Each structure stands twice: as C-alpha cells, then as structure tokens.
Amino acid sequence: MAPFVYDVAVVGGGLSGAAATIALKQAGYSVVWIRPKFEVTDYKVGESLAPAANPILAELNLSHLLQSHKHRQSNATFTAWGQTELVERNSAIHLEGAGHIINRVTLETDLNMKATNVADRVVEARLSDVSERNGVWLLLTNNVDDPHRVSARFIIDATGRSQILSKKLAHLNITKTKTNDHLVAAYAFLKQRVDSNVIPTQATLIESVDSGWWYASLLANGALSVNFYSDPDLMPKGLTDDIATWRNLINQTEHISFWIKDAEFEIDSPPKITSAATRWLTPAAGTAYKAGWMAIGDAAASFDPLSAHGMTTAFWAAAQCPKIVESYLANDYSALQKYADAVKKGRKNYLLQRNAMYSYEKRFRNNIFWKRRF
Ligand SMILES: Cc1cc2nc3c(=O)[nH]c(=O)nc-3n(C[C@H](O)[C@H](O)[C@H](O)COP(=O)(O)OP(=O)(O)OC[C@H]3O[C@@H](n4cnc5c(N)ncnc54)[C@H](O)[C@@H]3O)c2cc1C
C-alpha cells in the first residue's frame, strides 16, 4: 500500500516548529511533526519577548499563553551602553503593548502540548535524511529501533541552529549558509538567598564591558537570568567548570554585580555556554528538485540576542506558513519567493541595527571584541 502523503512535514520541536504546526492545523492542512522527545528542564535561556510578538501571537490565536503567572510584563530596561551610568528605556507606551519576560520552559511546554494535540502525526525522533521523488519528500528519522519513513509534499526546517534540511540543501548548492560572527553566551540562573527579605526590582539590565556585554533579567519566579556575551577566544578558559572565574567575571561589571549583591542572589554554580552566532540562509525558501521547502526561526536566520528578535521572528515565520503552503500546493511559487525576500530584507535591517548598536559603544572601541563589530 502506498504511504500516506502529508501536506506538510514540520521538522524541529522548538518555538518555531510548534507554532508552525499549530498555524498549519488551524488552516486545515495535514501535518506530520518530527521532533525529538520533549525534555522538561528547570530553565532555558532567552526570555525577552519583544512587544512586536504581541500581534503575531494574536494572529496565531496564542496570546492567552502569555497570561500565565509564570511570565511577566517587561516595562523597564536599564542600559549602561556607551556610558557608565544606567539609562532607563521604558516600553510601557509601546504601540504593540508591553514586551514580556517569559519563562521559556513554560512557553515551550505549552506550545509543545498544543502542537502535539493538533498534529495529525507526531514522530518522536530526529530527521536523519531526506530525498525527493516526483514532487514528494521522503523523510527518514534516526530512531534505529523503530525507523520511520514519512512522506510530505512540503517540508519546513525548524531545526534551529542545526539547520538539518538546510545543510543538506547547502551541500547541493540549493541554498547557502553564511556565518557572520561567532558570538557565544555564558549563562546561569541565580536564586536569592533563602532567608533574603529583599524584593528584587522587576527589570532587565544590559551592561557593556571591554570584552563583550552582559544581560540580566528578573524572571517571574524570582530567579535572575544572567548572560555574558563574548567571542569564544575571549571567554576565560575553563569557565564552565570554574565558579571562581565566573564570580571574577561578574565582579568586573559595575551594575550587574551590584544588583546581584544588593538583592542577595547567590552565584553557586559555573555557567553553561552556548552559541549565539549570527548565521543565515540564502535563500530561506524555494524548491529543491520538484518539491517545496522553507526554513523558519533560527534555521532561516539566527540573530545576536542583543536584538531580542529571535523568538518574534520565529513566530512571524510560523504565521507565514499557511499562506505559503496554500499557494505552493496550488502550483504558485510566488509566496515562497516573497517569504525568501522578506527574510533577506529582515536580515539586512537587523545587521544595520545591530552594527549601529555596537558602534554606539565608543568607550571600548580599541578592544578586539568591539573592533570586530565596527
Ligand atoms: C543565549 C541566547 C539568548 C537568547 N535570548 C533571546 C531573547 O532574549 N529573546 C529572543 O527573542 N530570542 C532570544 N534568543 C533567540 C531564541 O532563543 C531563538 O531565536 C529561538 O529559540 C528560535 O527558535 P527555533 O524553534 O527556531 O529553534 P530552537 O529553539 O533551536 O529549536 C530547534 C528544535 O529543532 C530540534 N532539532 C534539531 N535537530 C533536529 C533533527 N535532526 N530532527 C528533528 N528536530 C531537530 C531541536 O531539538 C529543537 O527542538 C536567544 C538565543 C540564545 C542562544
């Protein structure tokens, strides 16, 4: 018997893959969602959701997810960037409403459950290979004990920085991956001393230093997310195993170290490190052989977290999927092209804004981290 051919295969279990699955099901398409088993952890890094996400989540009928007490509105951001003093940027009067400091684990769990419930089929595995036959994608997953082969007319790469499909297409010269910088993040979540009576300020703080920049934000559960962004060769060696080096690094900041001490947060473990590099695909959508594909979220373009664009762009791309699939299945490829053009334009605007932001910090312009970004 010939295997069932889904309209769409969505590959990747992050925000973009879950949101795309939900959006496509709301539009009535048959969807197979291929993603690894969802692992619930205590924390996941990346919590500033820009105000621009509000109308996109409304379009996806997902605004209610932000109403959980586990997220909080983000009205105040303080920056020491280009000057020593802290300057407040208040977003309460933003036209799209306030941004949010979200609990990433909660938001991803909620999206994952919703997408799991609506998908026609969930394949809990990693995509390992794809091929195409007569305009249909054949997808192979890596589950050795229970290998799955599924077929779909259209494929969406939502595998984040792994870019599983896009890398394969890049090998075939169908698309190109470009890496613009090698930014990494050292991050940790600090808890207050158990006997502390201090009520910490609900704020986000950004502070530049000679070898990079810091971000700290108070989560709704009272933990403080602390991130240090720099280049891999400028990060202290052995940082992820050495709490003393992490403490020394934090002590080199003026405002963030003051906040940590003043609000009695404890630095009780070294940080983890992850890539935060700027990387993109050109084009981010098209046809390969005779079948349609698009990359969304970080698989299409991953941004410097300074922009706080990543999640919003992931939701935006997920919201584009239904109309792109609709026109593709009607043999009209113009929506695919329009999407690829929009990703390219968005990436160019982002680079201009990011470069302007870095060049605003003149105090450290002779330091290598900043020189690389001028
Ligand atoms: C340190 C850091 C801080 C950040 N801070 C912010 C912030 O404050 N605000 C903001 O908006 N953005 C932030 N971002 C960016 C944001 O986290 C990303 O843009 C967002 O997670 C992109 O979601 P995604 O679903 O595209 O990718 P991901 O979240 O990376 O999800 C990819 C998914 O694909 C799965 N996958 C991988 N390979 C395969 C395979 N072979 N088969 C099937 N599935 C696969 C993975 O397991 C994962 O589930 C930050 C990023 C970093 C690194």
XYZ file of C-alpha atoms and ligand atoms in Angstrom:
427
model
C 0.000 0.000 0.000
C 1.395 3.481 -0.865
C 2.269 5.517 2.265
C 0.037 8.448 3.229
C 1.441 11.720 1.879
C 1.015 14.606 4.346
C 0.598 18.137 3.044
C 3.427 19.325 5.272
C 6.255 17.868 7.371
C 7.411 20.243 10.116
C 10.839 19.273 11.464
C 12.005 20.683 14.818
C 10.470 20.881 18.281
C 11.241 24.469 19.349
C 9.002 27.540 19.309
C 9.009 27.868 15.529
C 8.208 24.195 14.801
C 5.415 24.043 17.381
C 3.893 27.365 16.253
C 4.079 26.358 12.570
C 2.344 23.041 13.319
C -0.438 24.883 15.154
C -0.815 27.509 12.405
C -0.973 24.882 9.636
C -3.541 22.804 11.501
C -5.676 25.920 12.121
C -5.645 26.387 8.332
C -6.744 22.771 7.759
C -3.582 21.103 6.357
C -2.462 17.574 7.229
C 0.765 17.852 9.218
C 3.385 15.381 10.409
C 5.562 16.891 13.155
C 9.034 15.379 13.504
C 10.760 16.361 16.714
C 12.899 14.787 19.441
C 11.280 13.778 22.742
C 10.429 16.934 24.687
C 12.688 17.211 27.742
C 11.437 19.425 30.565
C 14.327 21.225 32.253
C 14.323 23.797 35.072
C 15.393 26.707 32.877
C 16.075 27.570 29.257
C 17.973 30.659 28.211
C 16.401 33.543 26.198
C 13.417 35.212 27.834
C 12.925 38.738 26.421
C 9.913 38.602 24.138
C 9.641 41.858 22.172
C 6.338 43.833 22.028
C 6.270 43.084 18.272
C 5.415 39.463 19.163
C 2.015 40.510 20.598
C 0.119 40.981 17.287
C 1.764 37.865 15.808
C 0.693 35.708 18.747
C -2.816 37.182 18.402
C -2.843 36.169 14.709
C -1.823 32.651 15.760
C -4.573 32.609 18.445
C -1.856 32.055 21.039
C -1.983 35.318 23.068
C -3.522 33.511 26.022
C -0.246 31.621 26.545
C 1.354 34.828 27.822
C -1.286 35.245 30.515
C 0.322 32.646 32.787
C 1.680 33.997 36.088
C 4.957 32.335 35.097
C 5.630 35.175 32.645
C 5.707 38.864 33.475
C 5.294 42.064 31.523
C 8.557 43.784 30.809
C 8.252 47.513 31.188
C 11.675 48.661 32.294
C 15.051 48.036 30.710
C 18.136 49.791 32.022
C 21.259 50.037 29.891
C 24.826 51.099 30.554
C 25.909 51.059 26.921
C 28.006 53.880 25.545
C 28.067 55.460 29.015
C 28.838 54.366 32.581
C 25.508 55.444 34.052
C 22.353 53.384 33.716
C 19.703 54.839 31.396
C 16.100 53.648 31.587
C 14.202 52.725 28.454
C 10.520 52.433 29.276
C 8.396 50.345 26.909
C 5.064 50.850 28.696
C 3.891 53.230 25.968
C 4.832 50.893 23.101
C 2.039 50.769 20.496
C 2.036 46.957 20.463
C 1.794 46.847 24.264
C 4.455 45.725 26.674
C 7.001 43.065 25.915
C 7.306 40.051 28.208
C 9.930 38.319 30.275
C 8.803 34.798 29.702
C 9.610 31.523 31.362
C 10.955 29.708 28.290
C 10.316 26.239 29.684
C 6.655 27.076 30.389
C 6.061 28.697 26.995
C 7.766 25.864 25.094
C 5.926 23.211 27.130
C 2.559 24.888 26.455
C 3.279 25.209 22.730
C 4.593 21.659 22.531
C 1.468 20.222 24.180
C -0.830 22.194 21.901
C 1.075 21.231 18.742
C 1.258 17.581 19.857
C -2.532 17.550 20.333
C -3.335 19.022 16.937
C -0.704 17.391 14.668
C -2.033 14.518 12.542
C 1.049 12.554 13.482
C 3.999 13.194 15.781
C 7.196 11.304 15.034
C 9.330 11.476 18.150
C 12.769 11.271 16.555
C 15.380 13.293 14.715
C 15.276 13.691 10.985
C 18.354 11.971 9.578
C 17.869 12.151 5.823
C 15.551 13.419 3.111
C 15.109 12.609 -0.546
C 12.582 13.598 -3.172
C 10.535 11.567 -5.649
C 8.050 13.067 -8.110
C 7.499 16.211 -6.061
C 7.117 14.362 -2.739
C 9.621 14.454 0.135
C 10.603 11.130 1.712
C 11.831 11.653 5.246
C 13.899 9.232 7.287
C 14.358 9.516 11.042
C 17.191 8.238 13.205
C 15.198 6.003 15.508
C 17.115 2.738 14.974
C 14.652 0.510 16.856
C 11.631 1.981 15.158
C 12.719 3.730 11.942
C 10.039 5.970 10.493
C 9.648 6.867 6.869
C 7.137 9.579 6.163
C 6.152 11.430 3.032
C 5.038 15.029 2.580
C 4.530 17.480 -0.250
C 6.171 20.378 1.557
C 8.855 20.455 4.245
C 9.586 23.075 6.889
C 13.018 23.161 8.512
C 12.503 24.418 12.075
C 15.588 22.690 13.496
C 17.205 25.877 14.808
C 20.941 26.258 14.521
C 21.266 22.557 13.479
C 19.654 23.505 10.121
C 19.283 19.827 9.317
C 17.500 20.156 5.965
C 19.162 23.410 5.015
C 22.654 21.942 5.482
C 21.752 19.133 3.105
C 20.380 21.636 0.593
C 23.535 23.745 1.017
C 25.636 20.693 0.037
C 23.562 20.522 -3.132
C 24.140 24.264 -3.778
C 20.399 24.917 -3.481
C 20.970 27.329 -0.610
C 23.982 28.874 1.137
C 24.707 29.227 4.857
C 26.628 32.310 5.949
C 28.106 32.796 9.423
C 28.628 36.458 10.289
C 30.123 36.237 13.791
C 30.959 33.647 16.445
C 29.253 35.197 19.453
C 28.763 32.833 22.420
C 26.779 33.217 25.629
C 27.815 32.124 29.110
C 24.589 31.912 31.086
C 23.298 30.972 34.522
C 20.130 31.371 36.564
C 20.747 32.715 40.063
C 18.456 32.224 43.054
C 18.135 34.560 46.003
C 19.457 33.514 49.405
C 16.626 31.533 51.019
C 16.481 33.858 54.039
C 16.621 37.067 51.960
C 13.991 39.730 52.661
C 14.951 41.842 49.658
C 12.310 42.256 46.931
C 14.383 42.468 43.729
C 13.491 45.038 41.062
C 11.468 43.680 38.154
C 13.793 44.848 35.437
C 16.206 43.953 32.674
C 19.714 45.353 32.701
C 22.224 45.466 29.850
C 25.818 46.490 30.507
C 28.722 46.617 28.078
C 32.277 45.784 29.165
C 35.608 45.743 27.317
C 35.328 42.111 26.177
C 31.586 41.890 25.462
C 28.309 42.674 27.148
C 26.077 41.439 29.961
C 22.355 40.906 30.272
C 20.412 40.230 33.449
C 16.674 39.923 33.842
C 14.411 39.031 36.726
C 12.077 36.147 35.885
C 8.549 35.973 37.274
C 9.623 33.105 39.582
C 12.226 35.349 41.235
C 15.321 33.828 39.582
C 17.806 36.130 37.899
C 18.875 35.179 34.387
C 22.482 36.323 33.894
C 24.206 36.098 30.493
C 27.646 37.193 29.346
C 28.168 37.566 25.570
C 31.633 37.482 24.021
C 33.660 35.666 21.379
C 34.877 32.101 22.038
C 38.565 33.138 22.068
C 37.838 35.924 24.571
C 35.934 33.790 27.091
C 38.111 32.763 30.070
C 39.400 29.197 29.612
C 37.595 26.535 31.623
C 34.772 28.917 32.577
C 32.098 26.222 32.597
C 33.998 24.240 35.274
C 35.254 27.061 37.425
C 32.929 29.005 39.680
C 35.736 31.331 40.881
C 36.402 32.503 37.316
C 32.651 33.085 36.808
C 32.469 35.108 40.039
C 35.525 37.160 38.982
C 33.951 37.826 35.601
C 30.693 39.005 37.202
C 32.679 41.209 39.603
C 34.157 43.061 36.639
C 30.712 44.517 35.918
C 29.533 47.561 37.793
C 25.737 47.428 37.729
C 25.058 43.718 37.347
C 27.388 42.760 40.196
C 25.778 45.469 42.357
C 22.283 44.110 41.575
C 23.369 40.548 42.410
C 24.901 41.579 45.762
C 22.195 44.082 46.679
C 19.323 41.670 46.044
C 21.266 38.789 47.664
C 21.413 36.474 44.675
C 23.805 33.546 45.047
C 26.362 32.511 42.454
C 26.518 28.837 43.276
C 27.492 27.147 40.018
C 29.544 27.961 36.921
C 27.698 28.970 33.743
C 26.833 26.942 30.665
C 27.970 28.114 27.242
C 26.004 28.155 24.008
C 26.365 29.636 20.544
C 24.650 32.946 19.900
C 26.230 33.494 16.491
C 24.577 35.391 13.667
C 24.005 32.977 10.802
C 21.569 32.854 7.891
C 20.476 31.016 4.791
C 20.127 32.442 1.282
C 17.528 31.758 0.050
C 15.465 30.712 3.069
C 12.810 29.008 0.904
C 12.300 27.602 -2.574
C 12.054 24.324 -4.397
C 14.588 21.520 -4.383
C 14.225 19.128 -7.293
C 10.454 19.334 -7.659
C 9.383 19.800 -4.029
C 8.889 22.906 -1.884
C 10.751 23.779 1.314
C 11.224 26.662 3.682
C 13.355 27.310 6.758
C 11.853 29.173 9.720
C 13.122 30.520 13.041
C 16.833 30.082 13.732
C 17.135 27.607 10.852
C 16.478 30.547 8.491
C 18.398 33.228 10.391
C 19.771 33.339 13.914
C 20.336 36.732 15.474
C 22.564 38.301 18.103
C 20.398 38.220 21.266
C 21.125 41.957 21.645
C 18.361 42.408 19.066
C 15.859 40.342 21.130
C 14.395 39.403 17.727
C 14.801 35.608 17.712
C 11.509 34.420 19.188
C 9.457 37.139 17.484
C 10.910 36.245 14.097
C 10.294 32.550 14.797
C 6.599 33.292 15.487
C 6.361 35.603 12.484
C 7.730 32.892 10.162
C 5.368 30.281 11.653
C 2.439 32.607 10.942
C 3.533 32.850 7.270
C 3.455 29.069 6.732
C -0.272 28.528 5.916
C -0.430 31.027 3.047
C 2.901 29.833 1.622
C 1.730 26.205 1.711
C -1.624 27.175 0.217
C -0.062 28.850 -2.810
C 2.628 26.149 -3.190
C 0.029 23.365 -3.264
C -1.787 25.375 -5.970
C 1.486 25.363 -8.004
C 2.063 29.064 -7.392
C 5.598 29.620 -6.038
C 5.308 33.401 -5.631
C 4.568 33.253 -1.876
C 7.725 31.155 -1.367
C 9.742 33.805 -3.185
C 8.052 36.612 -1.233
C 8.942 34.885 2.037
C 12.582 34.379 0.967
C 12.745 38.093 0.032
C 11.215 39.129 3.372
C 13.755 37.037 5.323
C 16.567 38.607 3.302
C 15.235 42.138 3.899
C 14.692 41.459 7.625
C 18.228 40.140 7.934
C 19.692 43.225 6.205
C 17.728 45.563 8.518
C 18.816 43.528 11.519
C 22.505 43.787 10.514
C 22.218 47.566 10.106
C 20.564 47.930 13.515
C 22.996 45.562 15.214
C 26.031 47.355 13.755
C 24.610 50.759 14.748
C 24.042 49.481 18.282
C 27.602 48.165 18.616
C 29.108 51.316 17.116
C 27.237 53.384 19.715
C 29.601 51.952 22.351
C 32.764 54.006 21.821
C 34.475 53.527 25.189
C 35.927 50.133 24.227
C 36.453 50.677 20.500
C 40.130 49.649 20.735
C 39.244 46.288 22.306
C 39.156 43.305 19.995
C 35.518 42.301 20.698
C 34.282 45.749 19.690
C 36.743 46.182 16.805
C 35.310 43.013 15.248
C 31.873 44.639 15.254
C 32.616 48.150 13.925
C 21.892 32.745 24.675
C 20.685 33.103 23.870
C 19.804 34.065 24.352
C 18.690 34.412 23.594
N 17.843 35.364 24.075
C 16.749 35.711 23.364
C 15.844 36.676 23.856
O 16.019 37.211 24.964
N 14.773 36.988 23.082
C 14.548 36.405 21.869
O 13.552 36.723 21.212
N 15.377 35.464 21.385
C 16.462 35.108 22.117
N 17.304 34.148 21.624
C 16.983 33.503 20.345
C 15.879 32.455 20.510
O 16.174 31.579 21.567
C 15.751 31.677 19.189
O 15.576 32.591 18.146
C 14.595 30.692 19.217
O 14.834 29.686 20.176
C 14.427 30.043 17.843
O 13.500 29.002 17.948
P 13.527 27.801 16.904
O 12.315 26.990 17.184
O 13.719 28.340 15.533
O 14.863 26.993 17.231
P 15.231 26.115 18.501
O 14.649 26.686 19.736
O 16.724 25.953 18.463
O 14.546 24.701 18.237
C 15.070 23.796 17.308
C 14.423 22.456 17.534
O 14.810 21.550 16.497
C 15.140 20.301 17.083
N 16.035 19.582 16.156
C 17.356 19.775 15.926
N 17.800 18.865 15.028
C 16.731 18.095 14.680
C 16.556 16.997 13.780
N 17.570 16.471 13.095
N 15.298 16.454 13.663
C 14.253 16.956 14.364
N 14.379 18.005 15.232
C 15.606 18.565 15.389
C 15.779 20.677 18.407
O 15.808 19.595 19.297
C 14.821 21.775 18.849
O 13.668 21.223 19.420
C 18.442 33.780 22.352
C 19.318 32.803 21.873
C 20.441 32.481 22.614
C 21.386 31.432 22.077
